[in-house]
Every structure is written in C-alpha cells, then in structure tokens.
mmCIF file of C-alpha atoms in Angstrom:
data_model
loop_
_atom_site.group_PDB
_atom_site.id
_atom_site.type_symbol
_atom_site.label_atom_id
_atom_site.label_comp_id
_atom_site.label_asym_id
_atom_site.label_seq_id
_atom_site.Cartn_x
_atom_site.Cartn_y
_atom_site.Cartn_z
ATOM 1 C CA MET U 1 -20.885 -30.939 4.221
ATOM 2 C CA ASN U 2 -17.090 -28.705 3.847
ATOM 3 C CA HIS U 3 -14.590 -30.232 6.109
ATOM 4 C CA ARG U 4 -11.861 -27.144 6.047
ATOM 5 C CA HIS U 5 -14.160 -25.673 8.671
ATOM 6 C CA LEU U 6 -14.163 -28.028 10.838
ATOM 7 C CA PHE U 7 -9.765 -27.107 11.514
ATOM 8 C CA LEU U 8 -11.510 -23.958 12.878
ATOM 9 C CA ILE U 9 -13.037 -25.146 15.611
ATOM 10 C CA PRO U 10 -10.198 -26.072 17.553
ATOM 11 C CA ALA U 11 -8.263 -23.629 16.553
ATOM 12 C CA ALA U 12 -10.683 -21.193 18.093
ATOM 13 C CA ALA U 13 -10.965 -22.894 21.631
ATOM 14 C CA ALA U 14 -7.539 -23.010 21.415
ATOM 15 C CA LEU U 15 -7.491 -19.476 21.057
ATOM 16 C CA LEU U 16 -9.392 -18.452 23.507
ATOM 17 C CA ALA U 17 -7.595 -20.549 25.959
ATOM 18 C CA GLY U 18 -4.535 -18.730 25.413
ATOM 19 C CA CYS U 19 -6.281 -15.658 25.865
ATOM 20 C CA ALA U 20 -7.818 -16.715 29.298
ATOM 21 C CA ALA U 21 -3.918 -17.428 30.082
ATOM 22 C CA MET U 22 -2.640 -14.102 29.141
ATOM 23 C CA SER U 23 -4.682 -12.333 31.683
ATOM 24 C CA SER U 24 -1.858 -11.273 33.950
ATOM 25 C CA PRO U 25 -1.968 -11.712 38.237
ATOM 26 C CA PRO U 26 -3.232 -9.124 40.346
ATOM 27 C CA PRO U 27 -0.406 -6.420 41.452
ATOM 28 C CA ALA U 28 -0.341 -7.132 45.377
ATOM 29 C CA THR U 29 -1.738 -10.335 47.330
ATOM 30 C CA ALA U 30 -2.966 -10.767 50.515
ATOM 31 C CA SER U 31 -0.659 -11.518 53.280
ATOM 32 C CA ASN U 32 -2.104 -11.874 57.196
ATOM 33 C CA GLY U 33 -4.897 -9.594 56.355
ATOM 34 C CA ALA U 34 -2.609 -6.812 54.738
ATOM 35 C CA LEU U 35 -1.603 -6.079 50.898
ATOM 36 C CA VAL U 36 1.800 -7.698 49.396
ATOM 37 C CA GLY U 37 3.784 -6.565 46.712
ATOM 38 C CA PRO U 38 5.369 -8.660 44.357
ATOM 39 C CA ASN U 39 8.535 -8.529 46.587
ATOM 40 C CA GLY U 40 6.544 -9.268 49.673
ATOM 41 C CA MET U 41 6.858 -6.361 51.007
ATOM 42 C CA THR U 42 4.153 -4.430 53.087
ATOM 43 C CA LEU U 43 1.712 -2.221 51.083
ATOM 44 C CA TYR U 44 0.233 1.108 52.049
ATOM 45 C CA THR U 45 -2.239 3.835 51.026
ATOM 46 C CA PHE U 46 -1.810 7.711 52.253
ATOM 47 C CA ASP U 47 -4.859 9.505 53.980
ATOM 48 C CA ARG U 48 -3.854 12.871 52.091
ATOM 49 C CA ASP U 49 -3.822 11.303 47.870
ATOM 50 C CA ALA U 50 -7.487 12.530 45.864
ATOM 51 C CA ALA U 51 -9.496 9.873 44.968
ATOM 52 C CA GLY U 52 -7.533 8.634 41.604
ATOM 53 C CA LYS U 53 -4.641 10.612 42.400
ATOM 54 C CA SER U 54 -1.234 10.677 44.215
ATOM 55 C CA MET U 55 -0.470 13.623 46.730
ATOM 56 C CA CYS U 56 2.740 11.539 47.241
ATOM 57 C CA ASN U 57 6.174 12.966 45.022
ATOM 58 C CA GLY U 58 9.232 14.038 45.484
ATOM 59 C CA PRO U 59 11.029 13.404 48.541
ATOM 60 C CA CYS U 60 7.947 11.686 49.895
ATOM 61 C CA ALA U 61 7.902 9.002 46.916
ATOM 62 C CA THR U 62 11.438 8.477 48.234
ATOM 63 C CA ASN U 63 10.321 7.366 51.012
ATOM 64 C CA TRP U 64 7.378 6.113 50.399
ATOM 65 C CA PRO U 65 7.875 4.317 47.044
ATOM 66 C CA PRO U 66 4.981 3.560 44.884
ATOM 67 C CA LEU U 67 3.908 0.268 43.550
ATOM 68 C CA MET U 68 4.536 1.728 39.619
ATOM 69 C CA ALA U 69 2.257 -0.273 37.223
ATOM 70 C CA PRO U 70 4.319 -0.729 34.057
ATOM 71 C CA ALA U 71 2.858 0.335 30.989
ATOM 72 C CA SER U 72 1.403 -3.420 29.656
ATOM 73 C CA ALA U 73 -0.505 -3.269 32.770
ATOM 74 C CA SER U 74 -4.494 -2.635 32.513
ATOM 75 C CA ALA U 75 -6.850 -2.268 35.465
ATOM 76 C CA SER U 76 -8.421 -5.004 36.580
ATOM 77 C CA GLY U 77 -11.007 -5.977 39.262
ATOM 78 C CA ASP U 78 -10.808 -4.076 42.440
ATOM 79 C CA TRP U 79 -7.205 -2.860 40.645
ATOM 80 C CA SER U 80 -6.830 0.857 38.590
ATOM 81 C CA ILE U 81 -3.608 2.422 37.334
ATOM 82 C CA VAL U 82 -3.350 5.749 38.788
ATOM 83 C CA THR U 83 -1.442 8.911 36.569
ATOM 84 C CA ARG U 84 2.000 10.450 39.043
ATOM 85 C CA ASP U 85 2.551 13.934 38.957
ATOM 86 C CA ASP U 86 5.860 12.566 36.871
ATOM 87 C CA GLY U 87 3.545 10.902 34.299
ATOM 88 C CA SER U 88 4.669 7.147 35.419
ATOM 89 C CA ARG U 89 2.088 4.778 36.520
ATOM 90 C CA GLN U 90 0.944 3.948 39.873
ATOM 91 C CA TRP U 91 -1.515 0.976 40.679
ATOM 92 C CA ALA U 92 -4.239 1.374 43.478
ATOM 93 C CA TYR U 93 -6.582 -0.727 44.406
ATOM 94 C CA LYS U 94 -10.038 0.254 45.050
ATOM 95 C CA GLY U 95 -9.081 3.874 44.096
ATOM 96 C CA LYS U 96 -6.463 4.229 46.528
ATOM 97 C CA PRO U 97 -2.794 4.491 45.532
ATOM 98 C CA VAL U 98 -0.722 2.225 47.408
ATOM 99 C CA TYR U 99 3.376 2.441 48.174
ATOM 100 C CA TYR U 100 6.126 0.283 49.901
ATOM 101 C CA TRP U 101 7.836 1.949 53.315
ATOM 102 C CA ILE U 102 11.194 2.450 52.614
ATOM 103 C CA LYS U 103 12.085 1.326 56.647
ATOM 104 C CA ASP U 104 10.601 -1.454 55.890
ATOM 105 C CA ALA U 105 13.538 -4.191 56.020
ATOM 106 C CA LYS U 106 12.109 -7.588 55.354
ATOM 107 C CA PRO U 107 8.819 -9.435 54.174
ATOM 108 C CA GLY U 108 5.869 -9.600 56.823
ATOM 109 C CA ASP U 109 7.689 -5.868 58.499
ATOM 110 C CA ARG U 110 4.535 -3.257 58.602
ATOM 111 C CA THR U 111 6.521 -0.439 60.771
ATOM 112 C CA GLY U 112 5.255 2.262 57.972
ATOM 113 C CA ASP U 113 1.611 1.353 59.590
ATOM 114 C CA GLY U 114 0.294 5.242 61.243
ATOM 115 C CA VAL U 115 3.021 6.866 60.290
ATOM 116 C CA ASN U 116 2.557 10.850 60.398
ATOM 117 C CA ASN U 117 -1.094 9.845 61.863
ATOM 118 C CA ALA U 118 -1.694 8.989 57.901
ATOM 119 C CA TRP U 119 -0.194 6.058 56.179
ATOM 120 C CA ARG U 120 -2.546 2.984 56.330
ATOM 121 C CA LEU U 121 -1.630 -0.634 55.988
ATOM 122 C CA ALA U 122 -3.644 -1.742 52.996
ATOM 123 C CA ARG U 123 -6.112 -4.158 53.139
ATOM 124 C CA PRO U 124 -8.031 -6.526 51.246
#
C-alpha cells in the first residue's frame, strides 16, 4: 500500500471543513418578528419595488438607505442580490429589496412601518 496517499484524507477533510466554515452569515437576522440589519436596525420593504428591482433611488434612497451587498457577497437561501440603477448591489429577501429608514434612531425602532402606505416591516 502506498502510504503517501494517506495524508490526503486528513488534508481533504480539513479543506472541506474550512469551506463549510467560510459560508457567510445572512445579511440580516430576525428580531421580534422583523428583520434587522447587522447594526440591529429594522429593515423594510417597499410596495412599489418590482420583482427583483429597487424602485427607490435618488432622494428616496436618501430617506430609505438600502441594505447594501458587498462585491464579495453571494445569494444564499431566501437572500438574493439586486443591482440598483447606479450599479451598486442591494440585498433582497424573498425577492424584495430591503431598506433602513432614516428616522429610526435606535435598534428596535419601527417608525417606518406604513409610511405613505407603501413601506412595510421586512418580516422573516
């Protein structure tokens, strides 16, 4: 038996374990029935967004900052990435782009729910 090949088994196992550990965490988590971003702030969806496309740009995006996806991010599970009009990337949950609300001052605030009868809490 060629013993040189035996070292490949632990090396392959370590490589596979490393790949599993590299899967990135979701861009948001659930808190009290709503999705919150990494900063703990509430996320919202916009009724006027088209499937997989943000309709909130310019001044709208100033008031409703998108949850941006870094260039290294990739879709996983219910999370996808949409390309915004300016070419930047935004996270979407179940196809709906998600946003923060500029008037939420602290984690747990939900003052954007129902604004203009078009903004809703992003729910898991």
